[in-house]
PDB file of C-alpha atoms and ligand atoms in Angstrom:
ATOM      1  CA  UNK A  13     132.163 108.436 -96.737  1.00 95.00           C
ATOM      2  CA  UNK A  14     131.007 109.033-100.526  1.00 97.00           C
ATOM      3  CA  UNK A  15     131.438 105.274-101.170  1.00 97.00           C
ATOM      4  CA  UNK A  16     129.772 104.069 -97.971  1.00 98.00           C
ATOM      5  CA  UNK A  17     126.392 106.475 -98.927  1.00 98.00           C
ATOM      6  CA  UNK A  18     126.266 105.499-102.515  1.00 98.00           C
ATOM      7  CA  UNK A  19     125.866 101.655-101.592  1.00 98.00           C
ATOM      8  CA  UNK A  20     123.317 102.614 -99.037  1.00 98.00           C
ATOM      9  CA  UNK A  21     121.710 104.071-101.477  1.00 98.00           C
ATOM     10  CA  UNK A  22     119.189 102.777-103.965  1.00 97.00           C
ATOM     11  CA  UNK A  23     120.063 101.852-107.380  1.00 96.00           C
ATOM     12  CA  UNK A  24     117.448 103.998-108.705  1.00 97.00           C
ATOM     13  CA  UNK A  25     118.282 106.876-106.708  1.00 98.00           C
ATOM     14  CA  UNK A  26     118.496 109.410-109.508  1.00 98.00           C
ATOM     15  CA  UNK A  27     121.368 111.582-107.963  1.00 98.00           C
ATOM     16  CA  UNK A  28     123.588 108.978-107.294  1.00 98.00           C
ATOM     17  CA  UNK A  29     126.491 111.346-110.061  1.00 97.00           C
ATOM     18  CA  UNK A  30     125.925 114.413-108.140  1.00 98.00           C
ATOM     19  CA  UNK A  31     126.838 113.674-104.600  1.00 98.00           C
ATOM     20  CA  UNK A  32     129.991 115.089-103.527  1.00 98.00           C
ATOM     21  CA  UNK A  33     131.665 114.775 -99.659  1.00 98.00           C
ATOM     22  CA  UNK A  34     133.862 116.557 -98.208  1.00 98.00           C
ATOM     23  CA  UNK A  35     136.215 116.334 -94.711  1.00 97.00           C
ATOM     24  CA  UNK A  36     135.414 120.152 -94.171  1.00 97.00           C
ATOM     25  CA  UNK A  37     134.125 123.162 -95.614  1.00 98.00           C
ATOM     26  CA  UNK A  38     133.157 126.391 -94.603  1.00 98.00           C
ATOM     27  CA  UNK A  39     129.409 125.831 -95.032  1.00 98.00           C
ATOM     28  CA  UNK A  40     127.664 123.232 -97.326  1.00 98.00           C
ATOM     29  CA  UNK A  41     124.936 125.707 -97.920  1.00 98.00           C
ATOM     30  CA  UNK A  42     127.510 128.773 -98.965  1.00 98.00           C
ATOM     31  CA  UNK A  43     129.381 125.734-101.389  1.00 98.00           C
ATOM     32  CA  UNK A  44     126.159 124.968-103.288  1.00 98.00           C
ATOM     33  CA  UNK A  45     125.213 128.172-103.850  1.00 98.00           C
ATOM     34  CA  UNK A  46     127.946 129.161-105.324  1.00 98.00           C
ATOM     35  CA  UNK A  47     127.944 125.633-107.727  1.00 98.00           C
ATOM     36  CA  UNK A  48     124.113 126.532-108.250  1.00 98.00           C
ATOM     37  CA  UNK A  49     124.961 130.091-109.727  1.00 97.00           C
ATOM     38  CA  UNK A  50     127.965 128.068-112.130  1.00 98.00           C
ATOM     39  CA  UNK A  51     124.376 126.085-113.288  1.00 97.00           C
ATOM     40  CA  UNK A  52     124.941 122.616-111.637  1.00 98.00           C
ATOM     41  CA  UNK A  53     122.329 120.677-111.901  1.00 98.00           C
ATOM     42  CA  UNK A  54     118.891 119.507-109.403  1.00 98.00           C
ATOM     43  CA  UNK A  55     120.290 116.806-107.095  1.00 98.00           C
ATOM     44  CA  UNK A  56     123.661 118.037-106.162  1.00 98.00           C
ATOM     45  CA  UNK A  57     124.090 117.626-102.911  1.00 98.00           C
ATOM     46  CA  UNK A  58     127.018 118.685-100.870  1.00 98.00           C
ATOM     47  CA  UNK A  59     127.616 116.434 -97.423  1.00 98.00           C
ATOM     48  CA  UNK A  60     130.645 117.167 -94.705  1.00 98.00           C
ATOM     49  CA  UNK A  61     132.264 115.847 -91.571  1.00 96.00           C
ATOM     50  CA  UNK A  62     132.936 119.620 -90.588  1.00 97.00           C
ATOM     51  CA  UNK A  63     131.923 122.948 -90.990  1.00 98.00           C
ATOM     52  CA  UNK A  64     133.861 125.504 -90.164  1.00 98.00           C
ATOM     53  CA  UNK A  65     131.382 128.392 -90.648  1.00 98.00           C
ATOM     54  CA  UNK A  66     128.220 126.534 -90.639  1.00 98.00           C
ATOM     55  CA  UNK A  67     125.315 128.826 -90.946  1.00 97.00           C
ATOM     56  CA  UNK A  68     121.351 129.075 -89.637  1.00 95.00           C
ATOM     57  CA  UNK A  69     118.843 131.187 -89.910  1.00 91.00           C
ATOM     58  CA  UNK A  70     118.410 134.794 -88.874  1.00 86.00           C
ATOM     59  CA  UNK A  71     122.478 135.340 -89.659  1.00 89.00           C
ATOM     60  CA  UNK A  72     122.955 132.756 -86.716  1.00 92.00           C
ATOM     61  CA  UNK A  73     126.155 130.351 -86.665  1.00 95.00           C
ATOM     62  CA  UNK A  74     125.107 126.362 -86.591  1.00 96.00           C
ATOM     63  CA  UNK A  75     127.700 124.603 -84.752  1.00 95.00           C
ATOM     64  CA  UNK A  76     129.091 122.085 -87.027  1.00 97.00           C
ATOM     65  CA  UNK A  77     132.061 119.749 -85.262  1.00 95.00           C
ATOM     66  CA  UNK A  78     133.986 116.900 -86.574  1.00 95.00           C
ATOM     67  CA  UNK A  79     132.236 113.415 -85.366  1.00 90.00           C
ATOM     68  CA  UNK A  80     129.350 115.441 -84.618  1.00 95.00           C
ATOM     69  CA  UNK A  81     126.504 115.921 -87.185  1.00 97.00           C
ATOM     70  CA  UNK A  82     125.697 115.113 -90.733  1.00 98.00           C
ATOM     71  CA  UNK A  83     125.439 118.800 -92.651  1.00 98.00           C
ATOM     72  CA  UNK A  84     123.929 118.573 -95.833  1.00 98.00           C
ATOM     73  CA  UNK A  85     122.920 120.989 -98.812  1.00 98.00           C
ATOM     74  CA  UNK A  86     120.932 119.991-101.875  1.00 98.00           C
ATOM     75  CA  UNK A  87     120.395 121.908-104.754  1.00 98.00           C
ATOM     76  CA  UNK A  88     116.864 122.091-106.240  1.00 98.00           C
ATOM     77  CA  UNK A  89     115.595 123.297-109.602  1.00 98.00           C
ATOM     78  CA  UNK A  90     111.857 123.502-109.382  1.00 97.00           C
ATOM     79  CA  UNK A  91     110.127 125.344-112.400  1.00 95.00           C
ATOM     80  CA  UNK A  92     107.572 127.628-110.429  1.00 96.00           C
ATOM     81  CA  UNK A  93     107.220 131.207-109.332  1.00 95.00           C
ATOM     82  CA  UNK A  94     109.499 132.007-105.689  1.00 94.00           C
ATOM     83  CA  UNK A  95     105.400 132.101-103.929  1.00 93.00           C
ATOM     84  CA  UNK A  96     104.725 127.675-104.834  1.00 96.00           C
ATOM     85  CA  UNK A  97     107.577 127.266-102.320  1.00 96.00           C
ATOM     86  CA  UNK A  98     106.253 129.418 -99.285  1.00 95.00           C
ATOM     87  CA  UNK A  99     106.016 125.514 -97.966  1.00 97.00           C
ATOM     88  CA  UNK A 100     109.646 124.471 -99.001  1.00 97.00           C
ATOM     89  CA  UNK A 101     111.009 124.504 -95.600  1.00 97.00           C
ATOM     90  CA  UNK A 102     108.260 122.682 -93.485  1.00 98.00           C
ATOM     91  CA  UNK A 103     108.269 119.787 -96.638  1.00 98.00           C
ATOM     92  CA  UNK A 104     111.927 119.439 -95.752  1.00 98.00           C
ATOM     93  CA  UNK A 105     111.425 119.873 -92.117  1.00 98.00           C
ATOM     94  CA  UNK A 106     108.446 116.328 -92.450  1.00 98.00           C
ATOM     95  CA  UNK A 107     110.943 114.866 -95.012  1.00 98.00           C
ATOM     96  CA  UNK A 108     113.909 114.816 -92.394  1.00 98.00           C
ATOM     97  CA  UNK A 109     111.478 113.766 -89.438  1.00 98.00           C
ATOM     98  CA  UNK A 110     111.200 110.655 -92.073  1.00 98.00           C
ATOM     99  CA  UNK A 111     114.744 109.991 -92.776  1.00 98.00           C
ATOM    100  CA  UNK A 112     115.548 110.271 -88.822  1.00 98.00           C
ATOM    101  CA  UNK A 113     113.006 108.116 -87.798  1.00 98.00           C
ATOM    102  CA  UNK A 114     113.868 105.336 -90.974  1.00 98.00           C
ATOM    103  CA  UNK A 115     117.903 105.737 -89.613  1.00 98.00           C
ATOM    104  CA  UNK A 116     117.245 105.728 -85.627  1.00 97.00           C
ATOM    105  CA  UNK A 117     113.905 104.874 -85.338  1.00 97.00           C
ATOM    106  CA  UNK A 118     112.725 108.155 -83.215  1.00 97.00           C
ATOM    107  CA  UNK A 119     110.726 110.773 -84.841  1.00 98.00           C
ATOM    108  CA  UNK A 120     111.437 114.042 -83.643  1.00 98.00           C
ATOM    109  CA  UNK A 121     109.239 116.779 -83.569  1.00 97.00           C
ATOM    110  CA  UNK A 122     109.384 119.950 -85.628  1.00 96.00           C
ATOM    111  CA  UNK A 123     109.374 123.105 -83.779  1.00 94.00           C
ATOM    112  CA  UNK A 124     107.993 125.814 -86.131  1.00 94.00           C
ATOM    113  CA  UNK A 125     109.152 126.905 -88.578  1.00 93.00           C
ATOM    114  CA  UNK A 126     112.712 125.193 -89.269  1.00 95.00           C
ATOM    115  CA  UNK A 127     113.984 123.209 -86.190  1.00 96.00           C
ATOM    116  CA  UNK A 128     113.907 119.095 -85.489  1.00 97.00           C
ATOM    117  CA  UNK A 129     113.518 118.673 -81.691  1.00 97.00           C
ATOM    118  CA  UNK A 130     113.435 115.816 -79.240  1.00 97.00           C
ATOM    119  CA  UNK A 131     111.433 116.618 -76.454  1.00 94.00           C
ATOM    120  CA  UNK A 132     112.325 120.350 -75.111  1.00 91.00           C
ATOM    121  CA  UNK A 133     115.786 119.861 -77.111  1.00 95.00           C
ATOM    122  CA  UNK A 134     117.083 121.062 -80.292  1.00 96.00           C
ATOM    123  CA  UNK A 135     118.075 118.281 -82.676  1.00 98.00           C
ATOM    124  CA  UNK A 136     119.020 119.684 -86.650  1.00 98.00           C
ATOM    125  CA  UNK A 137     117.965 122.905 -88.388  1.00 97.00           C
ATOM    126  CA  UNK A 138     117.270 123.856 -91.906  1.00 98.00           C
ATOM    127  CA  UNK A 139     118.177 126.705 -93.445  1.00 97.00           C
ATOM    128  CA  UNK A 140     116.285 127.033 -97.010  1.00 97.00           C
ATOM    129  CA  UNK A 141     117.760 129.689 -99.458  1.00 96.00           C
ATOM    130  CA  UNK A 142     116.465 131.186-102.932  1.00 96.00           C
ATOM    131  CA  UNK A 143     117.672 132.887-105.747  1.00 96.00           C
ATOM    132  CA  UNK A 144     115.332 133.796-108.097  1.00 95.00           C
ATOM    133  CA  UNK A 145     115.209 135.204-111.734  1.00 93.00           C
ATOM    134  CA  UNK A 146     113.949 138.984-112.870  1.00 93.00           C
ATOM    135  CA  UNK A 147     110.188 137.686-113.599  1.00 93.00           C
ATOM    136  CA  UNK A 148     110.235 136.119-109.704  1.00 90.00           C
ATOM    137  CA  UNK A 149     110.404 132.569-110.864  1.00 94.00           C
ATOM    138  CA  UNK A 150     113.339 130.076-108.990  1.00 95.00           C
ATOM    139  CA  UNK A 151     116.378 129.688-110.554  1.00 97.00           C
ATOM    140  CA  UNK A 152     117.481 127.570-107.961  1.00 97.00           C
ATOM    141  CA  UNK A 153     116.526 126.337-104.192  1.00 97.00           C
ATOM    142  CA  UNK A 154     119.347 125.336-102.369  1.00 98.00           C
ATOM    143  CA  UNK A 155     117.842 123.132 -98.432  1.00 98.00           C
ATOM    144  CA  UNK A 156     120.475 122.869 -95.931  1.00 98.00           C
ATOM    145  CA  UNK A 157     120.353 120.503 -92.855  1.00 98.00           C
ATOM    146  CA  UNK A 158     121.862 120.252 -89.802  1.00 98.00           C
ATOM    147  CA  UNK A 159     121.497 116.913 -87.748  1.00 98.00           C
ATOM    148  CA  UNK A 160     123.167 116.462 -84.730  1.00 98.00           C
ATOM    149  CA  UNK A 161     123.736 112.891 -84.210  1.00 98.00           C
ATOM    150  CA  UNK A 162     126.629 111.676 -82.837  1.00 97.00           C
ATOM    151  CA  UNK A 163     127.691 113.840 -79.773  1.00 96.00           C
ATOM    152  CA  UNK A 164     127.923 112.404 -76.509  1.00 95.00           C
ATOM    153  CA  UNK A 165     126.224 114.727 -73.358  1.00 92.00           C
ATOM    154  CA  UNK A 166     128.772 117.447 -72.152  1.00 91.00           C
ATOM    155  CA  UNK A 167     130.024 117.615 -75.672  1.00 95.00           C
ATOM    156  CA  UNK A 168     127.641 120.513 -76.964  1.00 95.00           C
ATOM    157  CA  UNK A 169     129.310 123.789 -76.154  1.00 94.00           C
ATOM    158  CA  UNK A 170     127.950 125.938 -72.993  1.00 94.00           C
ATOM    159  CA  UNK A 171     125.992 128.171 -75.157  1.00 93.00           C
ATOM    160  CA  UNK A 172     124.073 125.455 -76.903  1.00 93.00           C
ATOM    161  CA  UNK A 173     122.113 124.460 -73.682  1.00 88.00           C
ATOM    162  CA  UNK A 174     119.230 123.138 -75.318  1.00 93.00           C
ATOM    163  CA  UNK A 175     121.309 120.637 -77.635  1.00 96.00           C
ATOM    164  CA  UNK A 176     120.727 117.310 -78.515  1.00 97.00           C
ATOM    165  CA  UNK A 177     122.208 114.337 -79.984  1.00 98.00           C
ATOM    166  CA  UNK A 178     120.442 110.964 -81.992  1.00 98.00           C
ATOM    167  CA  UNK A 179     123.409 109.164 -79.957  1.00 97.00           C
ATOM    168  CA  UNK A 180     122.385 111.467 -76.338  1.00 97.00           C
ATOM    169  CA  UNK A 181     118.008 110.558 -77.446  1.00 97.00           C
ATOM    170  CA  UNK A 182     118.631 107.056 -78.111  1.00 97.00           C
ATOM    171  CA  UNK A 183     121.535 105.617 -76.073  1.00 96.00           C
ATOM    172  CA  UNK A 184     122.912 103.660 -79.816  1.00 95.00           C
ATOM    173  CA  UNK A 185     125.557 104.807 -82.022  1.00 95.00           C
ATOM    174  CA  UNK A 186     123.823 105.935 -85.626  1.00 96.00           C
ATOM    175  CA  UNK A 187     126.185 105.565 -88.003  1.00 97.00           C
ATOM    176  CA  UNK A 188     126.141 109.584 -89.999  1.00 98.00           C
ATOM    177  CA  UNK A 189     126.455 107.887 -93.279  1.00 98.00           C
ATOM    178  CA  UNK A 190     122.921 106.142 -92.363  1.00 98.00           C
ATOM    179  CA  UNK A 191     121.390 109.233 -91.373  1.00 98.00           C
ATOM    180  CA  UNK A 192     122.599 110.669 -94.824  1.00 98.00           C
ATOM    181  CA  UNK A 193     121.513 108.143 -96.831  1.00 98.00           C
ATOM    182  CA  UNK A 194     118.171 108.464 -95.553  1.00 98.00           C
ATOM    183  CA  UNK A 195     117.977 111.806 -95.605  1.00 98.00           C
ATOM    184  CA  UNK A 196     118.883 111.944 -99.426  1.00 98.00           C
ATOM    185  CA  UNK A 197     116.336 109.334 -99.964  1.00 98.00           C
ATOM    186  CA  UNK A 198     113.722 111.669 -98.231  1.00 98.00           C
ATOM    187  CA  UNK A 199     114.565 114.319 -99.986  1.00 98.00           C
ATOM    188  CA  UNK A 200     114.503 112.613-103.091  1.00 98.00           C
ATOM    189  CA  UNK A 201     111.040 111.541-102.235  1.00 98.00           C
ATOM    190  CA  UNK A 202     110.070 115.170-101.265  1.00 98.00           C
ATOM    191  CA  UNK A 203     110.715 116.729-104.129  1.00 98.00           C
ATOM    192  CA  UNK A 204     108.970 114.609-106.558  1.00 97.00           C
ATOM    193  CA  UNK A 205     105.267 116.022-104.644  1.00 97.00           C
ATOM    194  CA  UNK A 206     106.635 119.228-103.839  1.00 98.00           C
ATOM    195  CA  UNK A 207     104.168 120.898-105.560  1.00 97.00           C
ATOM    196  CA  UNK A 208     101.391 118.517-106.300  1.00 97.00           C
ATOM    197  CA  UNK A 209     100.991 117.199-102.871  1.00 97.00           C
ATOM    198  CA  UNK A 210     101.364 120.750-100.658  1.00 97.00           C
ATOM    199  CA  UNK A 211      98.089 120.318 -98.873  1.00 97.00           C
ATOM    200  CA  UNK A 212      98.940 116.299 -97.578  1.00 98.00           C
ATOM    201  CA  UNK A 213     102.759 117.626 -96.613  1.00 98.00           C
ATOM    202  CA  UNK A 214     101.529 120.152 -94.333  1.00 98.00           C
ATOM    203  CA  UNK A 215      99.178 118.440 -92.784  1.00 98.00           C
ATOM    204  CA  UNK A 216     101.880 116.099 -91.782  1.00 98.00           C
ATOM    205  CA  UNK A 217     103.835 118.916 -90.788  1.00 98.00           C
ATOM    206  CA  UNK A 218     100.837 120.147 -88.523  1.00 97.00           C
ATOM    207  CA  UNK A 219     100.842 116.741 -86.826  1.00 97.00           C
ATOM    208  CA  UNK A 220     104.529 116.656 -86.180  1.00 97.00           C
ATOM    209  CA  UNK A 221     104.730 120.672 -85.376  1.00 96.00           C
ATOM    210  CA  UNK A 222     105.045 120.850 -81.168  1.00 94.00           C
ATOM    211  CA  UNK A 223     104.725 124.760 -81.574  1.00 93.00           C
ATOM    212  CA  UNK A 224     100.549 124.584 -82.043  1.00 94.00           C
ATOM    213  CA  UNK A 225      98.710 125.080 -78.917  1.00 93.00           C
ATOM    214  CA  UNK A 226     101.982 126.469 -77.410  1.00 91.00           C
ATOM    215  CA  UNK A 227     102.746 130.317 -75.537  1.00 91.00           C
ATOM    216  CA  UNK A 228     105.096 131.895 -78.044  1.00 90.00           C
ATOM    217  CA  UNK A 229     107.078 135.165 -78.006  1.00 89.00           C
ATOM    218  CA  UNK A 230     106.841 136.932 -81.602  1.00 89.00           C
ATOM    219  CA  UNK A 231     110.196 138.953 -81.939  1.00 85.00           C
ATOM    220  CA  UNK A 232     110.534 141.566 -84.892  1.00 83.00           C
ATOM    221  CA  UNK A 233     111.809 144.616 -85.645  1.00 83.00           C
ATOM    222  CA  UNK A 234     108.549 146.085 -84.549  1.00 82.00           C
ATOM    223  CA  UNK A 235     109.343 144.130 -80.475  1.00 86.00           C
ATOM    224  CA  UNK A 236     108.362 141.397 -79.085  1.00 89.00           C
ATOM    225  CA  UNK A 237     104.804 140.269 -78.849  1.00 91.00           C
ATOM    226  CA  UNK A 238     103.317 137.595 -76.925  1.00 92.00           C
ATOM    227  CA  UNK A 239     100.346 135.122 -77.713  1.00 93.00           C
ATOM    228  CA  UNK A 240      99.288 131.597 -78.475  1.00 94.00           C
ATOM    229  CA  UNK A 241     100.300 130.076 -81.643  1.00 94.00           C
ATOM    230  CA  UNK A 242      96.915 128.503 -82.923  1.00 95.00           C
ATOM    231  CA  UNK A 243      96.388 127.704 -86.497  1.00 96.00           C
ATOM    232  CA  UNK A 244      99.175 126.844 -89.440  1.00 96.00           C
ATOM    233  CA  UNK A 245      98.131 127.767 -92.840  1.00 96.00           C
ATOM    234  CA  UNK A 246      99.505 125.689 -96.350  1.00 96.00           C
ATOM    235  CA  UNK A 247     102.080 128.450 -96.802  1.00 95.00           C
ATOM    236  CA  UNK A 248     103.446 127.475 -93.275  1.00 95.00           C
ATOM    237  CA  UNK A 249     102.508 130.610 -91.900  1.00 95.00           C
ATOM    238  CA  UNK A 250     101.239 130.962 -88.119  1.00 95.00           C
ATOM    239  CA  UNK A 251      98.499 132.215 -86.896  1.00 96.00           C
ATOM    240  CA  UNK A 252      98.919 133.618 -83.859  1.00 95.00           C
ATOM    241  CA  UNK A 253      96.229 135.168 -80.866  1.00 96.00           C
ATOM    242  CA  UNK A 254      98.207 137.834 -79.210  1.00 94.00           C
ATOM    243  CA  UNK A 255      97.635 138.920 -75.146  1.00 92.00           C
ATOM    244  CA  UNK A 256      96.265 142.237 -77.203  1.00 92.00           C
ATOM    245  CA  UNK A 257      93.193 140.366 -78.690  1.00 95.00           C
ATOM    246  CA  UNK A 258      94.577 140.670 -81.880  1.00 95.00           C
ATOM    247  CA  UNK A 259      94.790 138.005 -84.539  1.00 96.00           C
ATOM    248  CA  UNK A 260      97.493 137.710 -87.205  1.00 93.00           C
ATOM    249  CA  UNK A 261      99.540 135.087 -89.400  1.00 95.00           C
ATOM    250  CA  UNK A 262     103.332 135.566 -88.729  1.00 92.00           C
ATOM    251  CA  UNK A 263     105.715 134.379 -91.427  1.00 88.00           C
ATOM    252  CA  UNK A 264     109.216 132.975 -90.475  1.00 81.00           C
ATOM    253  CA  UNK A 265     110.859 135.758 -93.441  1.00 68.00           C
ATOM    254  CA  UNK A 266     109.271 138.317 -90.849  1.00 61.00           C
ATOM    255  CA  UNK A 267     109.879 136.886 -87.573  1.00 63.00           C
ATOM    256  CA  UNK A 268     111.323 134.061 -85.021  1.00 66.00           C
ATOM    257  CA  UNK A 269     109.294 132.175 -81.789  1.00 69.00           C
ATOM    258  CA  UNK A 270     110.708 132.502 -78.919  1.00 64.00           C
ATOM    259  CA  UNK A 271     108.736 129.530 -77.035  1.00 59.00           C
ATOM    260  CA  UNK A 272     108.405 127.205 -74.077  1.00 50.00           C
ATOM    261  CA  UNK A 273     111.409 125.593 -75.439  1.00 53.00           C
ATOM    262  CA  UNK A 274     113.124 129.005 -74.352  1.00 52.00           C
ATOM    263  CA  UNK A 275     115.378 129.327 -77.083  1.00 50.00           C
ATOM    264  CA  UNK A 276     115.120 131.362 -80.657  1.00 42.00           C
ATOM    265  CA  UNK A 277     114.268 129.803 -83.629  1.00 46.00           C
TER     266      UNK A 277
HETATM  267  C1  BTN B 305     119.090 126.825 -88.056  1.00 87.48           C
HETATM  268  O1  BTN B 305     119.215 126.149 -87.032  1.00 87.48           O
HETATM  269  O2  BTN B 305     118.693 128.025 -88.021  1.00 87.48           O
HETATM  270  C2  BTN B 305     119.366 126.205 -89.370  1.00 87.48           C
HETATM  271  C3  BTN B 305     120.651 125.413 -89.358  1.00 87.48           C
HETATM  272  C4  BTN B 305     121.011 124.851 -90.717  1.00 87.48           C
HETATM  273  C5  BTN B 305     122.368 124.188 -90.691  1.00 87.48           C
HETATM  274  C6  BTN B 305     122.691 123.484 -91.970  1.00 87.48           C
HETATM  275  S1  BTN B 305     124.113 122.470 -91.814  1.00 87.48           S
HETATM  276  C7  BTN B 305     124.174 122.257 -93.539  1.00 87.48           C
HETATM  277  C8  BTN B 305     123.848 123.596 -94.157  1.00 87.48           C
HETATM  278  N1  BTN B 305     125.023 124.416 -94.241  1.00 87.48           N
HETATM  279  C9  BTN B 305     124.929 125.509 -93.475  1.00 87.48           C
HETATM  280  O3  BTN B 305     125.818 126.374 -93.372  1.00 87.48           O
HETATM  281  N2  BTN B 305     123.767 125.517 -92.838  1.00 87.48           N
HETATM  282  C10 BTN B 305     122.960 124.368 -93.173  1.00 87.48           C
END
């Protein structure tokens, strides 16, 4: 797998040292961190067949099978205070619509504030973690993505409903090591105007983001609220109208959308 990535990579992709694959692992996300705090360096990235305890937001579980997805973690270093990277999650959620459309050709829409979905279907996840230093600036950032991409309709288990596949959206085998070429490209890409291009990457976000416009279902530990989701702001926060005439910008730390699509994010 490592060898078939590195020559689909670039030559000048800088990170081409610090890409390590494995068969399985529990999570790719709890492996970096743990690398991160022992002070390896920006561009490691951590790619496997398997997960056996593959994690999502929230505390959730991301289902992670053999043959089934490409799960990824890369570990980022950017020199800023924790509040320049409100927006780190929706740049990785318009730099993997990239690297899914380059690899398959189909761009998938971004359901707010961290899934990829294909029409009323969930597609990948990102689960974005911090750790940061006593004066609140980042030690390190590590992204995580799921991508489901090669399992076949029937294959998801009963309590994934609203899975999907690249293979189930687009009826042709994409080959994983494809998809994670491109995705390390993207990310690549991403992080070099991570913080000097914030406005233009969310404004691609907002055009990708299905959730605008939409009835959502605001669940925290307050209850559940319902309203319209109608504005994003640079941060990625959403500003939502509730049934109550109120007004207020949600944050995903604070809360998850329960949708149209009908399941949490
Ligand atoms: C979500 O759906 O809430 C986010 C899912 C993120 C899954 C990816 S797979 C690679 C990385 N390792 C993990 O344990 N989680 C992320």
């Amino acid at each position: 797998m490592k060898e078939t990535i590195l020559k689909l990579l670039p030559q000048a992709y800088p990170w081409r040292q610090q890409l390590l694959c494995y068969d399985s692992i529990d999570s790719t996300n709890t492996q970096a961190k743990l690398l991160a705090a022992q002070g390896a360096a920006q561009g490691t990235a951590l790619i496997a067949r398997q997960q056996t305890a593959g994690r999502g937001r929230m505390g959730r579980s991301f289902h992670s099978p053999e043959n089934g997805g490409v799960y990824l973690s890369l570990i980022l270093r950017p020199q800023c205070p924790a509040q320049s990277l409100m927006h780190l999650t929706c740049a990785v959620a318009v730099a993997m619509c990239q690297a899914v459309e380059s690899a398959s050709g189909l761009r998938p829409g971004i359901k707010w504030i961290n899934d990829l979905v294909v029409g009323k279907r969930k597609l990948g996840g990102i689960l974005t973690e911090l750790s940061l230093r006593p004066d609140g600036t980042v030690d390190y950032a590590v992204v995580g993505i799921g991508i489901n991409c090669c399992q076949q309709a029937g294959e998801f288990p009963p309590e994934l409903p609203h899975a999907t596949s690249l293979a189930m959206e687009t009826g042709k085998e994409i080959d994983p090591c494809v998809l994670a070429a491109a995705m390390l490209q993207a990310l690549q890409a991403m992080e070099e105007t991570l913080l000097s291009r914030q406005a233009a990457i969310m404004a691609t976000y907002r055009r990708d983001c299905v959730t605008l416009g939409q009835a959502v279902a605001v669940h925290s530990p307050a209850g559940i609220r319902h309203g319209t989701a109608l504005a994003l702001d640079d941060q990625g926060g959403l500003t939502v109208a509730f049934h109550d005439g109120t007004t207020q910008c949600v944050s995903a730390g604070e809360v998850s959308i329960r949708g149209m699509y009908g399941y949490i994010s």
